[in-house]
Amino acid sequence: MICKSITNKIREELGKMKVFFMFMGSIKSLLNQQKYRAEIKLNPQHNRIYAPGHAYWSDALNDGIDRGNKPYYCPVGWTRCSFYVTDRFYEKFKGWCICYHGTKFAYGLSILLSGLKPAENDEHGAGIYVSPSINYACHPRYAEVKLIDASYGSKFFKSGKYVQFVLECRVHPSNIRKVAPETLDAQNTIIDFNINNNIIEWIINNQNKKIVDFNDPNSSIVCTGLMMRVTNDHPGLLTESQWWYESHLCNNEKCCVLGIALDALQRQRFNGYKCNVIYD
Ligand SMILES: [Zn+2]
């Protein structure tokens, strides 16, 4: 019985991953990237739902695990699909900090399969851009908001209407080349009540590599999971997204990928539409 339920659970997780890959684009790009990463191994016993009543803590986590010199706050509202990185993970990654990298679907698959590439918009110089704040990393300029297609969405996401994905990564503090302010014109608002706007971007040393491979044990950054947030309406209606409207937000799909016209979203917001996170 337990065996059966675990199998079903794993199947369900794989199903969500499959939907993720369906969103990601063509098999061709998948095959092109295969040479960099043979497969993504899942680690379902470390999957988590971060919310009151599930995995939840307030303030910086104090559980005795060394995550470098950076505090780790609960990514409330997000579910983690955990990747297998290595045996004796806590030994190897003792002192490594948790951070997040928002993904757009067109690039996400190649990011997952090949490693993070150096950022092209390098306001703070060359490197890989990550954030200790998932609420910053999931801004639609970084993490696409995707409308779930009812035909396959309902099977895996139940009542979910929109989904966002953010990569959970680990980086050793010595590889954080620079800690820098936000670059989304958010100087008049608070992005994350736990993390000051001035220290919300980390630029990671890419070791002068064009592609940083997560499978390389000497890589400066590894990807440890896929963070997912499913909502019953547009995530721009969540309380934690209200800073979007006091920072950069646009209708140019090469920049902010909202999954809805910006004026339609603003109308919904004006009319007091509410949105909830779905956990299942
Ligand atoms: Zn934009």
Short mmCIF file of C-alpha atoms and ligand atoms in Angstrom, two decimals:
data_model
loop_
_atom_site.label_atom_id
_atom_site.label_comp_id
_atom_site.label_asym_id
_atom_site.label_seq_id
_atom_site.Cartn_x
_atom_site.Cartn_y
_atom_site.Cartn_z
CA MET A 1 0.00 0.00 0.00
CA ILE A 2 2.75 2.44 0.97
CA CYS A 3 4.68 1.29 -2.06
CA LYS A 4 1.72 2.03 -4.27
CA SER A 5 1.19 5.50 -2.87
CA ILE A 6 4.87 6.39 -3.25
CA THR A 7 4.80 5.20 -6.83
CA ASN A 8 1.70 7.28 -7.47
CA LYS A 9 3.31 10.26 -5.80
CA ILE A 10 6.43 9.92 -7.93
CA ARG A 11 4.31 9.46 -11.01
CA GLU A 12 2.44 12.62 -10.13
CA GLU A 13 5.70 14.54 -9.71
CA LEU A 14 6.96 13.22 -13.01
CA GLY A 15 3.66 14.29 -14.50
CA LYS A 16 4.22 17.83 -13.31
CA MET A 17 7.72 17.73 -14.73
CA LYS A 18 6.29 16.51 -17.99
CA VAL A 19 3.93 19.43 -18.10
CA PHE A 20 6.91 21.65 -17.33
CA PHE A 21 8.72 20.17 -20.31
CA MET A 22 5.66 20.55 -22.50
CA PHE A 23 5.67 24.24 -21.69
CA MET A 24 9.36 24.41 -22.39
CA GLY A 25 9.30 23.88 -26.08
CA SER A 26 10.42 21.53 -28.71
CA ILE A 27 12.06 18.16 -28.37
CA LYS A 28 14.64 19.40 -30.83
CA SER A 29 16.03 21.91 -28.38
CA LEU A 30 15.93 19.16 -25.77
CA LEU A 31 18.06 16.90 -27.94
CA ASN A 32 20.46 19.73 -28.67
CA GLN A 33 21.00 20.18 -24.97
CA GLN A 34 21.26 16.51 -24.11
CA LYS A 35 24.98 16.48 -24.57
CA TYR A 36 25.29 18.75 -21.56
CA ARG A 37 23.03 16.92 -19.18
CA ALA A 38 21.93 13.36 -19.68
CA GLU A 39 18.90 13.50 -17.43
CA ILE A 40 17.40 15.29 -14.51
CA LYS A 41 17.24 13.02 -11.52
CA LEU A 42 14.46 13.71 -9.08
CA ASN A 43 14.74 13.43 -5.34
CA PRO A 44 11.08 13.26 -4.26
CA GLN A 45 11.69 12.67 -0.54
CA HIS A 46 12.95 16.26 -0.42
CA ASN A 47 9.95 17.74 -2.18
CA ARG A 48 8.29 20.38 -0.01
CA ILE A 49 5.25 22.60 0.16
CA TYR A 50 6.23 25.87 1.83
CA ALA A 51 3.18 27.23 3.64
CA PRO A 52 1.65 27.33 7.12
CA GLY A 53 0.53 23.80 7.92
CA HIS A 54 3.30 22.38 5.68
CA ALA A 55 7.02 23.27 5.77
CA TYR A 56 6.96 26.70 7.37
CA TRP A 57 9.08 28.98 9.55
CA SER A 58 9.21 32.71 10.22
CA ASP A 59 12.42 34.81 10.16
CA ALA A 60 15.73 33.22 9.16
CA LEU A 61 15.79 29.43 9.52
CA ASN A 62 17.84 28.26 12.48
CA ASP A 63 18.00 24.46 12.09
CA GLY A 64 21.74 23.97 12.63
CA ILE A 65 22.48 23.42 8.94
CA ASP A 66 25.27 25.62 7.59
CA ARG A 67 23.99 27.55 4.56
CA GLY A 68 26.90 29.95 4.37
CA ASN A 69 26.68 33.48 5.70
CA LYS A 70 23.22 34.19 4.26
CA PRO A 71 19.83 33.79 5.99
CA TYR A 72 17.30 31.34 4.54
CA TYR A 73 13.68 32.51 4.67
CA CYS A 74 10.65 30.34 4.01
CA PRO A 75 9.62 30.63 0.34
CA VAL A 76 5.94 30.80 1.30
CA GLY A 77 3.52 29.85 -1.46
CA TRP A 78 5.99 27.74 -3.42
CA THR A 79 6.34 24.00 -3.89
CA ARG A 80 9.74 22.42 -4.46
CA CYS A 81 10.36 19.58 -6.84
CA SER A 82 13.75 18.45 -5.59
CA PHE A 83 16.60 17.31 -7.86
CA TYR A 84 19.16 14.71 -6.96
CA VAL A 85 22.58 16.40 -7.06
CA THR A 86 24.95 14.12 -5.20
CA ASP A 87 25.15 11.59 -2.37
CA ARG A 88 25.97 13.13 1.01
CA PHE A 89 24.53 16.43 -0.16
CA TYR A 90 24.82 18.24 3.18
CA GLU A 91 28.47 17.27 3.47
CA LYS A 92 29.40 18.49 0.02
CA PHE A 93 27.28 21.63 0.15
CA LYS A 94 27.99 22.62 3.74
CA GLY A 95 28.30 26.40 3.78
CA TRP A 96 26.58 26.92 0.40
CA CYS A 97 23.78 29.52 0.28
CA ILE A 98 20.31 29.06 -1.20
CA CYS A 99 19.29 31.41 -4.00
CA TYR A 100 16.80 31.59 -6.86
CA HIS A 101 16.86 32.15 -10.58
CA GLY A 102 13.66 33.03 -12.46
CA THR A 103 13.12 31.29 -15.78
CA LYS A 104 11.27 32.04 -18.96
CA PHE A 105 10.00 28.98 -20.74
CA ALA A 106 11.92 29.60 -23.92
CA TYR A 107 15.20 29.51 -21.99
CA GLY A 108 14.23 27.38 -19.03
CA LEU A 109 14.85 24.00 -20.50
CA SER A 110 18.29 24.88 -21.74
CA ILE A 111 19.05 26.38 -18.35
CA LEU A 112 18.03 23.18 -16.63
CA LEU A 113 19.86 20.91 -19.00
CA SER A 114 23.04 22.84 -19.65
CA GLY A 115 23.53 24.92 -16.53
CA LEU A 116 23.08 28.63 -16.04
CA LYS A 117 24.57 30.80 -18.73
CA PRO A 118 26.16 34.16 -18.01
CA ALA A 119 23.58 36.91 -18.05
CA GLU A 120 23.34 39.00 -21.17
CA ASN A 121 21.85 42.11 -19.56
CA ASP A 122 24.75 42.71 -17.29
CA GLU A 123 23.91 45.89 -15.37
CA HIS A 124 26.24 44.78 -12.60
CA GLY A 125 28.85 43.16 -14.87
CA ALA A 126 29.29 39.71 -16.35
CA GLY A 127 28.21 36.65 -14.39
CA ILE A 128 25.16 34.65 -13.42
CA TYR A 129 22.35 36.61 -11.82
CA VAL A 130 20.48 35.10 -8.88
CA SER A 131 18.56 36.40 -5.87
CA PRO A 132 18.18 35.34 -2.26
CA SER A 133 14.54 36.48 -2.64
CA ILE A 134 12.13 34.23 -4.50
CA ASN A 135 9.68 37.14 -4.55
CA TYR A 136 12.23 39.11 -6.60
CA ALA A 137 13.24 36.17 -8.82
CA CYS A 138 9.60 35.51 -9.76
CA HIS A 139 8.91 39.00 -11.16
CA PRO A 140 7.49 38.38 -14.68
CA ARG A 141 10.56 39.97 -16.24
CA TYR A 142 12.51 36.97 -14.95
CA ALA A 143 9.92 34.22 -14.36
CA GLU A 144 7.24 33.89 -16.99
CA VAL A 145 3.61 33.70 -15.84
CA LYS A 146 2.03 30.83 -17.73
CA LEU A 147 -1.67 30.28 -18.26
CA ILE A 148 -2.32 26.57 -17.72
CA ASP A 149 -3.92 25.01 -20.75
CA ALA A 150 -7.05 23.28 -19.45
CA SER A 151 -6.57 20.25 -21.70
CA TYR A 152 -3.53 18.95 -19.82
CA GLY A 153 -3.36 21.36 -16.94
CA SER A 154 -6.36 20.09 -15.00
CA LYS A 155 -4.87 16.62 -14.71
CA PHE A 156 -1.80 17.81 -12.81
CA PHE A 157 -2.72 21.22 -11.46
CA LYS A 158 -6.40 20.64 -10.54
CA SER A 159 -7.98 24.04 -9.97
CA GLY A 160 -4.83 25.92 -10.93
CA LYS A 161 -5.08 28.55 -13.61
CA TYR A 162 -1.57 30.01 -13.76
CA VAL A 163 1.87 28.62 -12.95
CA GLN A 164 5.34 30.09 -12.47
CA PHE A 165 8.65 28.30 -12.16
CA VAL A 166 11.85 29.45 -10.46
CA LEU A 167 15.06 27.45 -10.11
CA GLU A 168 16.37 26.83 -6.61
CA CYS A 169 20.17 26.94 -6.59
CA ARG A 170 23.10 26.69 -4.19
CA VAL A 171 26.17 28.84 -4.40
CA HIS A 172 29.26 29.01 -2.24
CA PRO A 173 29.66 32.52 -0.73
CA SER A 174 33.17 32.80 -2.20
CA ASN A 175 31.59 32.62 -5.66
CA ILE A 176 29.28 35.59 -5.03
CA ARG A 177 31.27 38.18 -6.95
CA LYS A 178 28.99 41.07 -6.04
CA VAL A 179 25.91 41.77 -3.93
CA ALA A 180 23.92 44.49 -5.66
CA PRO A 181 20.65 46.47 -5.60
CA GLU A 182 17.52 45.54 -7.51
CA THR A 183 17.37 46.57 -11.18
CA LEU A 184 13.58 46.79 -11.62
CA ASP A 185 13.06 50.47 -10.62
CA ALA A 186 11.66 49.33 -7.30
CA GLN A 187 13.35 52.01 -5.18
CA ASN A 188 9.99 53.29 -3.86
CA THR A 189 8.59 49.94 -2.79
CA ILE A 190 9.45 46.88 -0.72
CA ILE A 191 10.08 43.74 -2.75
CA ASP A 192 10.64 41.35 0.12
CA PHE A 193 10.04 42.15 3.80
CA ASN A 194 12.99 39.91 4.74
CA ILE A 195 15.58 41.16 2.24
CA ASN A 196 16.57 44.77 1.59
CA ASN A 197 16.29 46.01 -2.03
CA ASN A 198 19.98 46.96 -1.95
CA ILE A 199 21.24 43.40 -1.46
CA ILE A 200 18.68 41.53 -3.53
CA GLU A 201 20.83 40.64 -6.57
CA TRP A 202 23.84 38.38 -6.36
CA ILE A 203 26.23 38.13 -9.28
CA ILE A 204 27.90 34.75 -9.36
CA ASN A 205 31.38 34.21 -10.73
CA ASN A 206 30.97 32.20 -13.91
CA GLN A 207 34.65 31.18 -13.88
CA ASN A 208 34.88 32.62 -17.42
CA LYS A 209 32.87 29.68 -18.69
CA LYS A 210 30.32 30.22 -21.39
CA ILE A 211 28.13 27.48 -19.94
CA VAL A 212 28.22 26.52 -16.32
CA ASP A 213 27.37 22.85 -15.97
CA PHE A 214 25.44 21.83 -12.84
CA ASN A 215 26.95 18.37 -13.15
CA ASP A 216 30.46 19.70 -12.83
CA PRO A 217 31.49 19.21 -9.18
CA ASN A 218 33.65 22.35 -9.46
CA SER A 219 30.84 24.49 -10.78
CA SER A 220 30.29 27.76 -8.92
CA ILE A 221 26.52 27.14 -8.75
CA VAL A 222 24.30 24.04 -8.72
CA CYS A 223 20.59 23.72 -9.33
CA THR A 224 18.89 21.80 -6.52
CA GLY A 225 15.24 22.05 -7.41
CA LEU A 226 12.40 23.50 -9.37
CA MET A 227 10.17 25.87 -7.42
CA MET A 228 6.61 26.02 -8.66
CA ARG A 229 3.70 28.29 -7.74
CA VAL A 230 0.22 27.40 -8.97
CA THR A 231 -2.56 29.95 -8.45
CA ASN A 232 -6.30 29.99 -9.06
CA ASP A 233 -6.06 33.40 -10.71
CA HIS A 234 -3.30 35.67 -11.96
CA PRO A 235 -0.34 35.79 -9.50
CA GLY A 236 -0.18 39.55 -10.09
CA LEU A 237 -3.25 39.72 -7.79
CA LEU A 238 -1.38 38.18 -4.84
CA THR A 239 -0.51 40.49 -1.92
CA GLU A 240 3.19 39.67 -2.36
CA SER A 241 3.07 40.84 -6.00
CA GLN A 242 1.76 44.35 -5.34
CA TRP A 243 5.29 45.79 -5.61
CA TRP A 244 5.20 44.95 -9.35
CA TYR A 245 2.91 47.96 -9.91
CA GLU A 246 5.36 50.33 -8.23
CA SER A 247 8.35 49.06 -10.18
CA HIS A 248 9.03 48.02 -13.74
CA LEU A 249 6.12 46.19 -15.42
CA CYS A 250 5.41 46.27 -19.14
CA ASN A 251 3.48 44.73 -21.98
CA ASN A 252 6.49 43.89 -24.14
CA GLU A 253 6.59 40.12 -24.29
CA LYS A 254 10.33 40.16 -24.86
CA CYS A 255 10.59 41.69 -21.40
CA CYS A 256 7.75 40.95 -18.96
CA VAL A 257 5.88 37.73 -19.75
CA LEU A 258 2.56 38.08 -17.95
CA GLY A 259 0.33 35.53 -19.68
CA ILE A 260 -2.37 38.24 -19.82
CA ALA A 261 -2.62 41.76 -21.27
CA LEU A 262 -1.29 44.25 -18.73
CA ASP A 263 -4.41 46.44 -18.93
CA ALA A 264 -6.66 43.41 -18.30
CA LEU A 265 -4.59 42.53 -15.24
CA GLN A 266 -4.72 46.12 -13.99
CA ARG A 267 -8.52 46.13 -14.45
CA GLN A 268 -8.85 42.94 -12.40
CA ARG A 269 -6.68 44.44 -9.71
CA PHE A 270 -8.67 47.68 -9.70
CA ASN A 271 -11.90 45.67 -9.39
CA GLY A 272 -10.55 43.89 -6.33
CA TYR A 273 -10.06 40.42 -7.79
CA LYS A 274 -8.29 38.13 -5.34
CA CYS A 275 -5.99 35.22 -6.01
CA ASN A 276 -5.00 32.18 -3.96
CA VAL A 277 -2.12 29.75 -4.15
CA ILE A 278 -3.16 26.16 -4.81
CA TYR A 279 -1.41 23.39 -2.89
CA ASP A 280 -2.14 19.80 -3.82
ZN ZN B 1 9.10 44.60 -18.84
#
